[in-house]
Each structure stands twice: as structure tokens, then as C-alpha cells.
């Protein structure tokens, strides 16, 4: 039996050994944007999870663009040095390639770490001013953001470009722009959060203007052989919000700008929106984007079983699948999926006595 999930895929100049990706996951554990030993352990572990690509958590392009005080950044030399150390070590420990997600939190910034409560930082917790397309809070009790000015947009765009240059110096294999989950770039795209009447608001073309300018500016500094993609919104899950057709339109534009892939996620633009809870809820949208925009598409969201992941790729609904919680639950998810699907993955030599050498005798017991 040959597995579609465990077949290779080429993205720009890199070859991935399989189509399984570790989805970016904030750890809320950085020190002023700097990665530390927690990230070393976490990413080192995921480097030999069986996924061919590990995407590092949302990494913010300016200090005030972080979600929490514990979020990663690439806005300083210290940030670059700290993440460079972690990635160099994690690479030595495993066989996965590493991508990074570059982000700006917009109106969802200046928030508490989730384990302290999902809400805005209080006075005394060192909160900061947030920006957004329009001065509308994310939800009740959240900060009212300042409407971003032309100068803010220029600074943030430069921040994305500089962070991308830092990521390239660190040696990341792929870069992904965060255009989903209600953060700044999604904030501009969604009619629910963007109420501007200038050239950045109103019609889709206008709401697209700022995110597109970021994608274009980053593409200009990222060599063509390094895959550049974006995480996009498949649906805002609310009437009047972004729809799967908007996701297709965005993916087409990004493809025309030279982006190599999109990851189709959804939701997160307002505090009271809930995502569907069915397995693979974004898959039909990813399939539509892949088919209609003709760009490599990754699906994410409640993909939990190997057979499910295999079916998504095997039926051509997505080129890759990403799992987040599945890998936290089982950091060797890829090993176990490969076993189920009759495929194999690279393991570190220290662990070679596990895997098939364990399973074959165990089967007889
Ligand atoms: C702990 C945690 C942190 C997350 N942080 C990020 C992030 O940094 N960037 C992002 O785009 N999505 C983030 N997500 C969302 C996941 O990448 C993923 O899209 C979502 O959890 C659905 O996938 P799953 O059902 O496999 O967990 C996070 C999810 C979790 C559980």
C-alpha cells in the first residue's frame, strides 16, 4: 500500500518527505520575544515527530504586535540570536524542516497568556496600545484599538520585511504570513473588523490592499527557492464576513504575487464567534481553494486520525495537512500514522530500537 500522506511534495526549491505539517502553536513562553529552553525542548521534540515540516508559532514583527508578553518576536537582534540558537539545535536533533509564521496581532494584542484568562491585559500588567483597521474592540472587555495610520502601516510592513530577512539569516526553510485568526492582516481583510472609508476599506480590493502590500514586500526579499505562503481565512463563520469565495479570491491574488502555498484555516475575527466542531471542518474550503485558485493548499482543523489525513490528501482535497493539538497529544503522531498507513518516517538513530523493530515482535506477543 502506498500512502498519499507519506508521499513527497516539492514546494518552491525544497522537497518535503511527506505532506504532514506541524501547525504553528503559540507557547506564550518567550522573554521579550526571545525563544528560550522551553522552545528548544518543544521544537526539538517536534523535529522528530514524523512531520516533514514544523511551522514555528506566530512570531511577531514588532514588540507591540505581540499577542501576549510571552509571544515570540523577530523584531530585535536578541530575538534573532535566541531563535537562531534554538533552530540550529532543533535541526541537529531531528529530520524535519522548519518554517516560521510571521504575524502582527493587531487588536488581539496586549492580551493575557491563555492560562491567566483569555482577555486583555489589565492596568498594572504592562498593557500596550493596539492598532487595527478600525477602532472596534475584538470583544467585550478587550482594548479599543487605535485606527492604524499610513505611518503605522508602513512601519508594520517594514517589520514584516525585516523579520523575513532575520528568518532567512536563521536559515528557515519556509515562511508563512499570518493572514487569519483575527490578527492584523485578517483584520484588514474582513468586513466585520474593517469599517474604513479610505483606500484600505470598503470593497474587497481595498480591504486587500494592505495585506497584499505586505505579501509583495516580503516576496521581494525572500528568494524564489524559499517557499513563501500564507495562512488564510476560509470563513469568518458569520453573516457579512469572509466566505470561501473570498478565500479563493485571496489565494488567486497571492498566487499571482508569487506565493507558493496557502494554509486554509478559519474563524477568530471576533470574540463571540465559534468554529464548527466537526472533524476536518476546513477541508471542503481547502479543496475549493486548491481547485479554483490552483495553488498548493494545506488543510487544518480537527484532523486527528491517520486514515482521515490520508483520505484528505489521497482524494486531492489538500496537498498537505497540518495538525496542532494532535502533535501535542502525541509528539510521535507521524510515526504512528506511518505505521497505520504502511509507510515509514525517519527516526533519530538513538530511537531506532523502537518503531518496526518493536512492533514486529510485539505483534506476535
Ligand atoms: C496551543 C495552540 C497554539 C496555537 N497557536 C497558533 C499560532 O501561533 N498560529 C496559528 O496560526 N495558529 C495557532 N493555533 C491554531 C492551530 O495552528 C490550528 O490551526 C488549530 O489548533 C486547529 O488545528 P487542530 O485541530 O489540529 O488543533 C494554535 C493552536 C493551539 C492549540
mmCIF file of C-alpha atoms and ligand atoms in Angstrom:
data_model
loop_
_atom_site.group_PDB
_atom_site.id
_atom_site.type_symbol
_atom_site.label_atom_id
_atom_site.label_comp_id
_atom_site.label_asym_id
_atom_site.label_seq_id
_atom_site.Cartn_x
_atom_site.Cartn_y
_atom_site.Cartn_z
ATOM 1 C CA UNK A 1 0.000 0.000 0.000
ATOM 2 C CA UNK A 2 1.460 3.367 -0.865
ATOM 3 C CA UNK A 3 0.379 6.312 1.233
ATOM 4 C CA UNK A 4 -0.531 9.675 -0.273
ATOM 5 C CA UNK A 5 0.106 11.376 3.081
ATOM 6 C CA UNK A 6 3.617 9.973 3.214
ATOM 7 C CA UNK A 7 4.492 10.836 -0.376
ATOM 8 C CA UNK A 8 6.931 13.691 -1.040
ATOM 9 C CA UNK A 9 5.970 17.146 -2.231
ATOM 10 C CA UNK A 10 8.051 19.933 -3.722
ATOM 11 C CA UNK A 11 7.391 23.496 -2.601
ATOM 12 C CA UNK A 12 9.427 26.084 -4.482
ATOM 13 C CA UNK A 13 13.032 24.915 -4.028
ATOM 14 C CA UNK A 14 12.501 22.460 -1.187
ATOM 15 C CA UNK A 15 11.406 18.868 -1.165
ATOM 16 C CA UNK A 16 9.315 17.722 1.796
ATOM 17 C CA UNK A 17 9.480 13.996 2.507
ATOM 18 C CA UNK A 18 5.763 13.834 3.331
ATOM 19 C CA UNK A 19 2.648 16.022 3.455
ATOM 20 C CA UNK A 20 2.304 16.147 7.196
ATOM 21 C CA UNK A 21 2.957 19.508 8.872
ATOM 22 C CA UNK A 22 3.091 20.612 12.497
ATOM 23 C CA UNK A 23 0.782 23.611 12.664
ATOM 24 C CA UNK A 24 2.115 26.787 14.318
ATOM 25 C CA UNK A 25 1.374 26.861 18.035
ATOM 26 C CA UNK A 26 1.993 29.826 20.342
ATOM 27 C CA UNK A 27 3.785 28.777 23.504
ATOM 28 C CA UNK A 28 3.399 32.095 25.370
ATOM 29 C CA UNK A 29 6.757 31.379 26.957
ATOM 30 C CA UNK A 30 9.230 33.806 25.361
ATOM 31 C CA UNK A 31 11.177 36.553 27.133
ATOM 32 C CA UNK A 32 10.581 39.884 25.348
ATOM 33 C CA UNK A 33 10.147 37.949 22.104
ATOM 34 C CA UNK A 34 13.204 35.734 22.684
ATOM 35 C CA UNK A 35 12.976 31.958 22.392
ATOM 36 C CA UNK A 36 14.453 30.028 25.323
ATOM 37 C CA UNK A 37 14.948 26.482 26.588
ATOM 38 C CA UNK A 38 11.201 25.784 26.520
ATOM 39 C CA UNK A 39 11.197 26.406 22.764
ATOM 40 C CA UNK A 40 14.318 24.285 22.408
ATOM 41 C CA UNK A 41 12.591 21.362 24.098
ATOM 42 C CA UNK A 42 9.262 21.874 22.316
ATOM 43 C CA UNK A 43 10.703 22.311 18.819
ATOM 44 C CA UNK A 44 13.391 19.709 19.397
ATOM 45 C CA UNK A 45 10.650 17.229 20.247
ATOM 46 C CA UNK A 46 8.615 18.109 17.165
ATOM 47 C CA UNK A 47 11.688 17.899 14.925
ATOM 48 C CA UNK A 48 11.337 14.125 15.065
ATOM 49 C CA UNK A 49 7.561 13.848 15.164
ATOM 50 C CA UNK A 50 7.376 12.320 11.691
ATOM 51 C CA UNK A 51 6.088 15.555 10.122
ATOM 52 C CA UNK A 52 8.283 16.793 7.293
ATOM 53 C CA UNK A 53 7.748 20.445 8.230
ATOM 54 C CA UNK A 54 7.365 22.117 11.608
ATOM 55 C CA UNK A 55 5.998 25.657 11.452
ATOM 56 C CA UNK A 56 7.179 27.742 14.383
ATOM 57 C CA UNK A 57 4.468 29.630 16.265
ATOM 58 C CA UNK A 58 3.229 33.114 15.353
ATOM 59 C CA UNK A 59 6.383 35.224 15.574
ATOM 60 C CA UNK A 60 5.690 38.906 15.775
ATOM 61 C CA UNK A 61 7.225 41.582 13.640
ATOM 62 C CA UNK A 62 7.157 44.347 16.237
ATOM 63 C CA UNK A 63 7.063 44.389 20.023
ATOM 64 C CA UNK A 64 3.588 45.932 20.096
ATOM 65 C CA UNK A 65 2.474 43.362 17.526
ATOM 66 C CA UNK A 66 2.699 40.502 20.019
ATOM 67 C CA UNK A 67 -0.413 38.830 21.385
ATOM 68 C CA UNK A 68 0.967 38.434 24.927
ATOM 69 C CA UNK A 69 4.108 39.287 26.872
ATOM 70 C CA UNK A 70 5.175 35.671 26.249
ATOM 71 C CA UNK A 71 4.893 35.661 22.456
ATOM 72 C CA UNK A 72 7.846 35.139 20.142
ATOM 73 C CA UNK A 73 9.175 38.034 18.103
ATOM 74 C CA UNK A 74 11.738 38.749 15.421
ATOM 75 C CA UNK A 75 11.999 42.489 15.988
ATOM 76 C CA UNK A 76 15.430 42.664 17.647
ATOM 77 C CA UNK A 77 18.941 41.277 17.318
ATOM 78 C CA UNK A 78 18.415 39.469 20.627
ATOM 79 C CA UNK A 79 15.287 37.771 19.233
ATOM 80 C CA UNK A 80 17.218 36.668 16.151
ATOM 81 C CA UNK A 81 20.116 35.280 18.157
ATOM 82 C CA UNK A 82 17.842 33.403 20.570
ATOM 83 C CA UNK A 83 15.684 31.813 17.855
ATOM 84 C CA UNK A 84 18.796 31.065 15.779
ATOM 85 C CA UNK A 85 20.236 29.038 18.668
ATOM 86 C CA UNK A 86 17.012 27.079 19.161
ATOM 87 C CA UNK A 87 16.505 26.282 15.475
ATOM 88 C CA UNK A 88 20.134 25.239 14.970
ATOM 89 C CA UNK A 89 19.857 22.822 17.899
ATOM 90 C CA UNK A 90 16.419 21.510 16.922
ATOM 91 C CA UNK A 91 17.670 20.790 13.408
ATOM 92 C CA UNK A 92 20.521 18.765 14.815
ATOM 93 C CA UNK A 93 18.040 16.682 16.815
ATOM 94 C CA UNK A 94 15.606 15.755 14.069
ATOM 95 C CA UNK A 95 14.954 15.454 10.385
ATOM 96 C CA UNK A 96 12.088 17.950 9.927
ATOM 97 C CA UNK A 97 12.445 21.164 8.023
ATOM 98 C CA UNK A 98 11.450 24.333 9.847
ATOM 99 C CA UNK A 99 9.114 27.084 8.697
ATOM 100 C CA UNK A 100 8.157 30.199 10.590
ATOM 101 C CA UNK A 101 4.880 32.089 10.813
ATOM 102 C CA UNK A 102 5.286 35.886 10.797
ATOM 103 C CA UNK A 103 2.466 37.800 12.423
ATOM 104 C CA UNK A 104 1.102 41.014 13.877
ATOM 105 C CA UNK A 105 -1.618 40.617 16.485
ATOM 106 C CA UNK A 106 -3.466 43.872 15.762
ATOM 107 C CA UNK A 107 -6.463 44.316 18.067
ATOM 108 C CA UNK A 108 -5.985 40.860 19.618
ATOM 109 C CA UNK A 109 -2.680 42.031 21.105
ATOM 110 C CA UNK A 110 -1.896 43.191 24.624
ATOM 111 C CA UNK A 111 -3.683 40.095 25.894
ATOM 112 C CA UNK A 112 -3.106 37.826 28.857
ATOM 113 C CA UNK A 113 -1.495 34.430 28.420
ATOM 114 C CA UNK A 114 -4.388 31.969 27.993
ATOM 115 C CA UNK A 115 -3.666 30.241 31.295
ATOM 116 C CA UNK A 116 -4.094 33.644 33.020
ATOM 117 C CA UNK A 117 -7.525 34.086 31.391
ATOM 118 C CA UNK A 118 -8.479 34.877 27.811
ATOM 119 C CA UNK A 119 -8.828 38.656 27.965
ATOM 120 C CA UNK A 120 -6.974 41.936 27.567
ATOM 121 C CA UNK A 121 -4.083 42.880 29.864
ATOM 122 C CA UNK A 122 -5.256 44.941 32.821
ATOM 123 C CA UNK A 123 -3.758 48.198 34.083
ATOM 124 C CA UNK A 124 -0.705 47.161 36.078
ATOM 125 C CA UNK A 125 0.045 44.219 33.743
ATOM 126 C CA UNK A 126 2.033 46.492 31.398
ATOM 127 C CA UNK A 127 -0.580 46.679 28.629
ATOM 128 C CA UNK A 128 0.194 48.470 25.379
ATOM 129 C CA UNK A 129 -1.720 50.359 22.720
ATOM 130 C CA UNK A 130 -3.025 48.162 19.908
ATOM 131 C CA UNK A 131 -3.772 49.056 16.301
ATOM 132 C CA UNK A 132 -6.393 47.770 13.890
ATOM 133 C CA UNK A 133 -8.081 48.874 10.676
ATOM 134 C CA UNK A 134 -10.908 50.393 12.725
ATOM 135 C CA UNK A 135 -11.254 51.387 16.389
ATOM 136 C CA UNK A 136 -13.515 48.449 17.259
ATOM 137 C CA UNK A 137 -12.561 46.071 20.098
ATOM 138 C CA UNK A 138 -12.237 42.315 19.467
ATOM 139 C CA UNK A 139 -14.954 41.735 22.037
ATOM 140 C CA UNK A 140 -16.379 42.963 25.280
ATOM 141 C CA UNK A 141 -13.654 43.879 27.757
ATOM 142 C CA UNK A 142 -10.927 43.996 25.090
ATOM 143 C CA UNK A 143 -8.825 47.103 24.354
ATOM 144 C CA UNK A 144 -10.242 49.561 21.864
ATOM 145 C CA UNK A 145 -7.526 49.669 19.200
ATOM 146 C CA UNK A 146 -6.291 52.843 17.575
ATOM 147 C CA UNK A 147 -7.153 53.144 13.871
ATOM 148 C CA UNK A 148 -3.906 52.399 12.034
ATOM 149 C CA UNK A 149 -2.416 55.377 10.198
ATOM 150 C CA UNK A 150 -0.424 55.309 6.981
ATOM 151 C CA UNK A 151 2.736 55.589 9.121
ATOM 152 C CA UNK A 152 1.671 52.554 11.193
ATOM 153 C CA UNK A 153 1.092 50.519 8.041
ATOM 154 C CA UNK A 154 4.476 51.466 6.628
ATOM 155 C CA UNK A 155 6.194 50.555 9.912
ATOM 156 C CA UNK A 156 4.388 47.211 10.161
ATOM 157 C CA UNK A 157 5.156 46.356 6.524
ATOM 158 C CA UNK A 158 8.835 47.149 7.165
ATOM 159 C CA UNK A 159 8.567 44.981 10.272
ATOM 160 C CA UNK A 160 7.392 42.011 8.171
ATOM 161 C CA UNK A 161 10.217 42.566 5.690
ATOM 162 C CA UNK A 162 12.872 42.853 8.402
ATOM 163 C CA UNK A 163 11.538 39.809 10.252
ATOM 164 C CA UNK A 164 11.607 37.832 6.991
ATOM 165 C CA UNK A 165 15.258 38.839 6.499
ATOM 166 C CA UNK A 166 16.035 37.698 10.030
ATOM 167 C CA UNK A 167 14.211 34.410 9.398
ATOM 168 C CA UNK A 168 16.288 33.845 6.273
ATOM 169 C CA UNK A 169 19.503 34.553 8.191
ATOM 170 C CA UNK A 170 18.433 31.973 10.778
ATOM 171 C CA UNK A 171 18.011 29.532 7.889
ATOM 172 C CA UNK A 172 14.280 28.820 7.960
ATOM 173 C CA UNK A 173 13.210 26.582 5.085
ATOM 174 C CA UNK A 174 9.820 28.272 4.595
ATOM 175 C CA UNK A 175 8.000 31.432 5.635
ATOM 176 C CA UNK A 176 4.273 31.826 6.235
ATOM 177 C CA UNK A 177 2.404 35.126 6.678
ATOM 178 C CA UNK A 178 -0.407 35.062 9.214
ATOM 179 C CA UNK A 179 -3.477 36.409 7.449
ATOM 180 C CA UNK A 180 -6.009 34.543 9.610
ATOM 181 C CA UNK A 181 -7.442 34.178 13.126
ATOM 182 C CA UNK A 182 -8.421 37.839 13.514
ATOM 183 C CA UNK A 183 -4.901 39.248 13.705
ATOM 184 C CA UNK A 184 -3.915 42.452 11.918
ATOM 185 C CA UNK A 185 -3.811 41.263 8.294
ATOM 186 C CA UNK A 186 -7.060 39.306 8.655
ATOM 187 C CA UNK A 187 -8.481 42.365 10.431
ATOM 188 C CA UNK A 188 -7.993 44.362 7.234
ATOM 189 C CA UNK A 189 -9.461 41.626 5.020
ATOM 190 C CA UNK A 190 -12.653 41.029 6.978
ATOM 191 C CA UNK A 191 -15.599 43.382 6.502
ATOM 192 C CA UNK A 192 -16.550 42.592 10.119
ATOM 193 C CA UNK A 193 -13.458 44.333 11.529
ATOM 194 C CA UNK A 194 -12.581 46.742 8.708
ATOM 195 C CA UNK A 195 -15.011 49.661 8.565
ATOM 196 C CA UNK A 196 -12.632 52.160 6.937
ATOM 197 C CA UNK A 197 -13.777 54.559 4.262
ATOM 198 C CA UNK A 198 -10.304 55.221 2.796
ATOM 199 C CA UNK A 199 -8.363 53.170 0.229
ATOM 200 C CA UNK A 200 -7.941 50.345 2.785
ATOM 201 C CA UNK A 201 -11.634 49.751 3.455
ATOM 202 C CA UNK A 202 -14.882 49.003 1.631
ATOM 203 C CA UNK A 203 -14.612 46.813 -1.462
ATOM 204 C CA UNK A 204 -12.578 43.564 -1.364
ATOM 205 C CA UNK A 205 -9.826 45.171 -3.471
ATOM 206 C CA UNK A 206 -9.448 47.905 -0.865
ATOM 207 C CA UNK A 207 -9.507 45.590 2.158
ATOM 208 C CA UNK A 208 -6.886 43.505 0.375
ATOM 209 C CA UNK A 209 -4.581 46.468 -0.259
ATOM 210 C CA UNK A 210 -2.555 46.395 2.957
ATOM 211 C CA UNK A 211 -2.164 42.590 3.344
ATOM 212 C CA UNK A 212 -1.241 42.401 -0.329
ATOM 213 C CA UNK A 213 1.381 45.123 0.049
ATOM 214 C CA UNK A 214 2.910 43.090 2.904
ATOM 215 C CA UNK A 215 2.955 39.901 0.811
ATOM 216 C CA UNK A 216 4.533 41.755 -2.116
ATOM 217 C CA UNK A 217 7.194 43.434 0.032
ATOM 218 C CA UNK A 218 8.116 40.154 1.742
ATOM 219 C CA UNK A 219 8.189 38.225 -1.547
ATOM 220 C CA UNK A 220 10.646 40.812 -2.878
ATOM 221 C CA UNK A 221 13.214 39.846 -0.212
ATOM 222 C CA UNK A 222 12.564 36.096 0.021
ATOM 223 C CA UNK A 223 14.438 34.175 -2.689
ATOM 224 C CA UNK A 224 12.177 32.272 -5.069
ATOM 225 C CA UNK A 225 13.515 28.912 -3.960
ATOM 226 C CA UNK A 226 12.355 29.550 -0.366
ATOM 227 C CA UNK A 227 8.638 28.743 -0.129
ATOM 228 C CA UNK A 228 6.559 31.715 0.966
ATOM 229 C CA UNK A 229 2.917 31.170 1.832
ATOM 230 C CA UNK A 230 0.090 32.491 3.948
ATOM 231 C CA UNK A 231 -2.419 31.178 6.422
ATOM 232 C CA UNK A 232 -5.767 32.469 5.207
ATOM 233 C CA UNK A 233 -9.364 32.533 6.356
ATOM 234 C CA UNK A 234 -11.726 30.039 4.745
ATOM 235 C CA UNK A 235 -14.724 31.542 6.519
ATOM 236 C CA UNK A 236 -15.418 34.087 9.262
ATOM 237 C CA UNK A 237 -18.351 31.837 10.236
ATOM 238 C CA UNK A 238 -20.622 34.876 10.459
ATOM 239 C CA UNK A 239 -23.046 36.507 8.034
ATOM 240 C CA UNK A 240 -21.441 39.513 6.416
ATOM 241 C CA UNK A 241 -17.948 38.105 7.000
ATOM 242 C CA UNK A 242 -15.383 36.440 4.756
ATOM 243 C CA UNK A 243 -16.612 33.438 2.779
ATOM 244 C CA UNK A 244 -14.980 30.516 0.950
ATOM 245 C CA UNK A 245 -15.296 32.550 -2.279
ATOM 246 C CA UNK A 246 -13.242 35.322 -0.640
ATOM 247 C CA UNK A 247 -10.624 32.724 0.305
ATOM 248 C CA UNK A 248 -10.413 31.667 -3.337
ATOM 249 C CA UNK A 249 -10.120 35.291 -4.464
ATOM 250 C CA UNK A 250 -7.353 35.956 -1.928
ATOM 251 C CA UNK A 251 -5.488 32.768 -2.841
ATOM 252 C CA UNK A 252 -5.595 33.723 -6.538
ATOM 253 C CA UNK A 253 -4.118 37.127 -5.799
ATOM 254 C CA UNK A 254 -1.425 35.675 -3.540
ATOM 255 C CA UNK A 255 -0.533 33.121 -6.194
ATOM 256 C CA UNK A 256 -0.214 35.892 -8.766
ATOM 257 C CA UNK A 257 2.153 37.686 -6.345
ATOM 258 C CA UNK A 258 4.371 34.601 -6.317
ATOM 259 C CA UNK A 259 3.295 32.925 -3.088
ATOM 260 C CA UNK A 260 3.779 29.178 -3.129
ATOM 261 C CA UNK A 261 1.106 27.835 -0.783
ATOM 262 C CA UNK A 262 -1.814 28.715 1.449
ATOM 263 C CA UNK A 263 -2.976 27.080 4.655
ATOM 264 C CA UNK A 264 -6.754 27.272 4.911
ATOM 265 C CA UNK A 265 -7.902 27.963 8.457
ATOM 266 C CA UNK A 266 -10.933 29.933 9.648
ATOM 267 C CA UNK A 267 -12.631 31.919 12.387
ATOM 268 C CA UNK A 268 -11.211 34.125 15.105
ATOM 269 C CA UNK A 269 -12.200 37.576 13.903
ATOM 270 C CA UNK A 270 -14.455 38.379 16.878
ATOM 271 C CA UNK A 271 -14.543 37.054 20.422
ATOM 272 C CA UNK A 272 -18.066 35.613 20.197
ATOM 273 C CA UNK A 273 -17.543 33.571 17.014
ATOM 274 C CA UNK A 274 -17.245 29.800 17.451
ATOM 275 C CA UNK A 275 -15.748 27.486 14.813
ATOM 276 C CA UNK A 276 -17.615 24.340 13.778
ATOM 277 C CA UNK A 277 -16.655 21.269 15.744
ATOM 278 C CA UNK A 278 -16.855 18.579 13.035
ATOM 279 C CA UNK A 279 -13.672 16.733 12.122
ATOM 280 C CA UNK A 280 -11.862 18.389 9.207
ATOM 281 C CA UNK A 281 -14.232 21.380 9.146
ATOM 282 C CA UNK A 282 -11.907 23.431 6.912
ATOM 283 C CA UNK A 283 -11.243 20.638 4.419
ATOM 284 C CA UNK A 284 -14.098 21.412 1.961
ATOM 285 C CA UNK A 285 -12.902 25.029 1.830
ATOM 286 C CA UNK A 286 -9.269 23.977 1.333
ATOM 287 C CA UNK A 287 -10.421 21.715 -1.517
ATOM 288 C CA UNK A 288 -12.283 24.593 -3.137
ATOM 289 C CA UNK A 289 -9.263 26.906 -2.795
ATOM 290 C CA UNK A 290 -6.898 24.281 -4.196
ATOM 291 C CA UNK A 291 -9.159 23.588 -7.149
ATOM 292 C CA UNK A 292 -10.280 27.112 -8.026
ATOM 293 C CA UNK A 293 -7.088 29.048 -7.240
ATOM 294 C CA UNK A 294 -4.662 26.361 -8.376
ATOM 295 C CA UNK A 295 -2.235 26.929 -5.501
ATOM 296 C CA UNK A 296 -0.781 24.302 -3.164
ATOM 297 C CA UNK A 297 -3.199 24.122 -0.247
ATOM 298 C CA UNK A 298 -2.825 22.864 3.277
ATOM 299 C CA UNK A 299 -5.858 21.923 5.367
ATOM 300 C CA UNK A 300 -6.002 22.281 9.146
ATOM 301 C CA UNK A 301 -8.579 21.951 11.890
ATOM 302 C CA UNK A 302 -9.678 18.832 13.755
ATOM 303 C CA UNK A 303 -7.662 16.449 11.635
ATOM 304 C CA UNK A 304 -6.913 13.781 14.202
ATOM 305 C CA UNK A 305 -6.831 10.295 12.687
ATOM 306 C CA UNK A 306 -4.261 8.897 10.242
ATOM 307 C CA UNK A 307 -6.953 7.496 7.941
ATOM 308 C CA UNK A 308 -8.650 10.890 7.890
ATOM 309 C CA UNK A 309 -5.400 12.672 6.964
ATOM 310 C CA UNK A 310 -4.680 10.040 4.318
ATOM 311 C CA UNK A 311 -8.118 10.463 2.788
ATOM 312 C CA UNK A 312 -7.797 14.263 2.617
ATOM 313 C CA UNK A 313 -4.545 14.063 0.675
ATOM 314 C CA UNK A 314 -5.428 10.892 -1.254
ATOM 315 C CA UNK A 315 -8.713 12.330 -2.528
ATOM 316 C CA UNK A 316 -6.935 15.512 -3.618
ATOM 317 C CA UNK A 317 -8.775 17.788 -1.196
ATOM 318 C CA UNK A 318 -5.489 19.268 0.011
ATOM 319 C CA UNK A 319 -1.816 18.936 -0.854
ATOM 320 C CA UNK A 320 -0.770 18.889 2.795
ATOM 321 C CA UNK A 321 -2.420 18.576 6.183
ATOM 322 C CA UNK A 322 -1.420 20.330 9.390
ATOM 323 C CA UNK A 323 -2.171 19.168 12.912
ATOM 324 C CA UNK A 324 -1.737 21.216 16.052
ATOM 325 C CA UNK A 325 -3.269 19.562 19.114
ATOM 326 C CA UNK A 326 -2.705 16.093 17.689
ATOM 327 C CA UNK A 327 1.053 16.633 17.952
ATOM 328 C CA UNK A 328 0.829 17.993 21.496
ATOM 329 C CA UNK A 329 -1.149 14.914 22.434
ATOM 330 C CA UNK A 330 1.228 12.533 20.676
ATOM 331 C CA UNK A 331 4.571 14.051 19.654
ATOM 332 C CA UNK A 332 5.232 10.920 17.557
ATOM 333 C CA UNK A 333 1.890 11.191 15.763
ATOM 334 C CA UNK A 334 3.702 10.932 12.434
ATOM 335 C CA UNK A 335 5.401 7.667 13.454
ATOM 336 C CA UNK A 336 2.110 6.122 14.445
ATOM 337 C CA UNK A 337 0.295 7.394 11.355
ATOM 338 C CA UNK A 338 3.030 5.944 9.166
ATOM 339 C CA UNK A 339 2.635 2.595 10.915
ATOM 340 C CA UNK A 340 -1.152 2.651 10.370
ATOM 341 C CA UNK A 341 -0.753 3.594 6.715
ATOM 342 C CA UNK A 342 2.039 1.152 5.915
ATOM 343 C CA UNK A 343 4.610 3.908 5.393
ATOM 344 C CA UNK A 344 7.742 4.906 7.238
ATOM 345 C CA UNK A 345 9.393 8.032 8.606
ATOM 346 C CA UNK A 346 12.918 8.946 9.530
ATOM 347 C CA UNK A 347 13.727 8.419 13.214
ATOM 348 C CA UNK A 348 16.758 9.508 15.176
ATOM 349 C CA UNK A 349 19.354 6.750 15.485
ATOM 350 C CA UNK A 350 19.032 6.895 19.266
ATOM 351 C CA UNK A 351 15.435 5.633 18.878
ATOM 352 C CA UNK A 352 15.946 3.028 16.162
ATOM 353 C CA UNK A 353 15.150 0.191 18.550
ATOM 354 C CA UNK A 354 11.575 1.472 18.710
ATOM 355 C CA UNK A 355 9.387 1.570 15.571
ATOM 356 C CA UNK A 356 9.283 -1.554 13.351
ATOM 357 C CA UNK A 357 11.880 -3.348 15.496
ATOM 358 C CA UNK A 358 9.484 -3.120 18.420
ATOM 359 C CA UNK A 359 6.211 -3.541 16.543
ATOM 360 C CA UNK A 360 7.067 -6.756 14.700
ATOM 361 C CA UNK A 361 7.895 -8.815 17.833
ATOM 362 C CA UNK A 362 5.110 -7.050 19.757
ATOM 363 C CA UNK A 363 2.599 -8.239 17.143
ATOM 364 C CA UNK A 364 3.497 -11.865 17.931
ATOM 365 C CA UNK A 365 3.057 -11.411 21.679
HETATM 366 C C1 LIG B 1 -1.642 25.859 21.832
HETATM 367 C C2 LIG B 1 -2.055 26.381 20.480
HETATM 368 C C3 LIG B 1 -1.420 27.487 19.951
HETATM 369 C C4 LIG B 1 -1.746 27.958 18.672
HETATM 370 N N1 LIG B 1 -1.032 28.996 18.116
HETATM 371 C C5 LIG B 1 -1.206 29.299 16.813
HETATM 372 C C6 LIG B 1 -0.310 30.161 16.139
HETATM 373 O O1 LIG B 1 0.715 30.598 16.675
HETATM 374 N N2 LIG B 1 -0.588 30.473 14.841
HETATM 375 C C7 LIG B 1 -1.666 29.948 14.182
HETATM 376 O O2 LIG B 1 -1.882 30.264 13.016
HETATM 377 N N3 LIG B 1 -2.494 29.092 14.793
HETATM 378 C C8 LIG B 1 -2.264 28.731 16.064
HETATM 379 N N4 LIG B 1 -3.059 27.796 16.662
HETATM 380 C C9 LIG B 1 -4.081 27.125 15.841
HETATM 381 C C10 LIG B 1 -3.512 25.832 15.253
HETATM 382 O O3 LIG B 1 -2.385 26.072 14.446
HETATM 383 C C11 LIG B 1 -4.568 25.074 14.440
HETATM 384 O O4 LIG B 1 -4.922 25.832 13.326
HETATM 385 C C12 LIG B 1 -5.822 24.768 15.270
HETATM 386 O O5 LIG B 1 -5.475 24.330 16.582
HETATM 387 C C13 LIG B 1 -6.657 23.688 14.621
HETATM 388 O O6 LIG B 1 -5.892 22.529 14.436
HETATM 389 P P1 LIG B 1 -6.026 21.232 15.410
HETATM 390 O O7 LIG B 1 -7.476 20.857 15.415
HETATM 391 O O8 LIG B 1 -5.143 20.205 14.743
HETATM 392 O O9 LIG B 1 -5.532 21.619 16.771
HETATM 393 C C14 LIG B 1 -2.766 27.330 17.935
HETATM 394 C C15 LIG B 1 -3.433 26.227 18.497
HETATM 395 C C16 LIG B 1 -3.085 25.747 19.732
HETATM 396 C C17 LIG B 1 -3.780 24.516 20.260
#
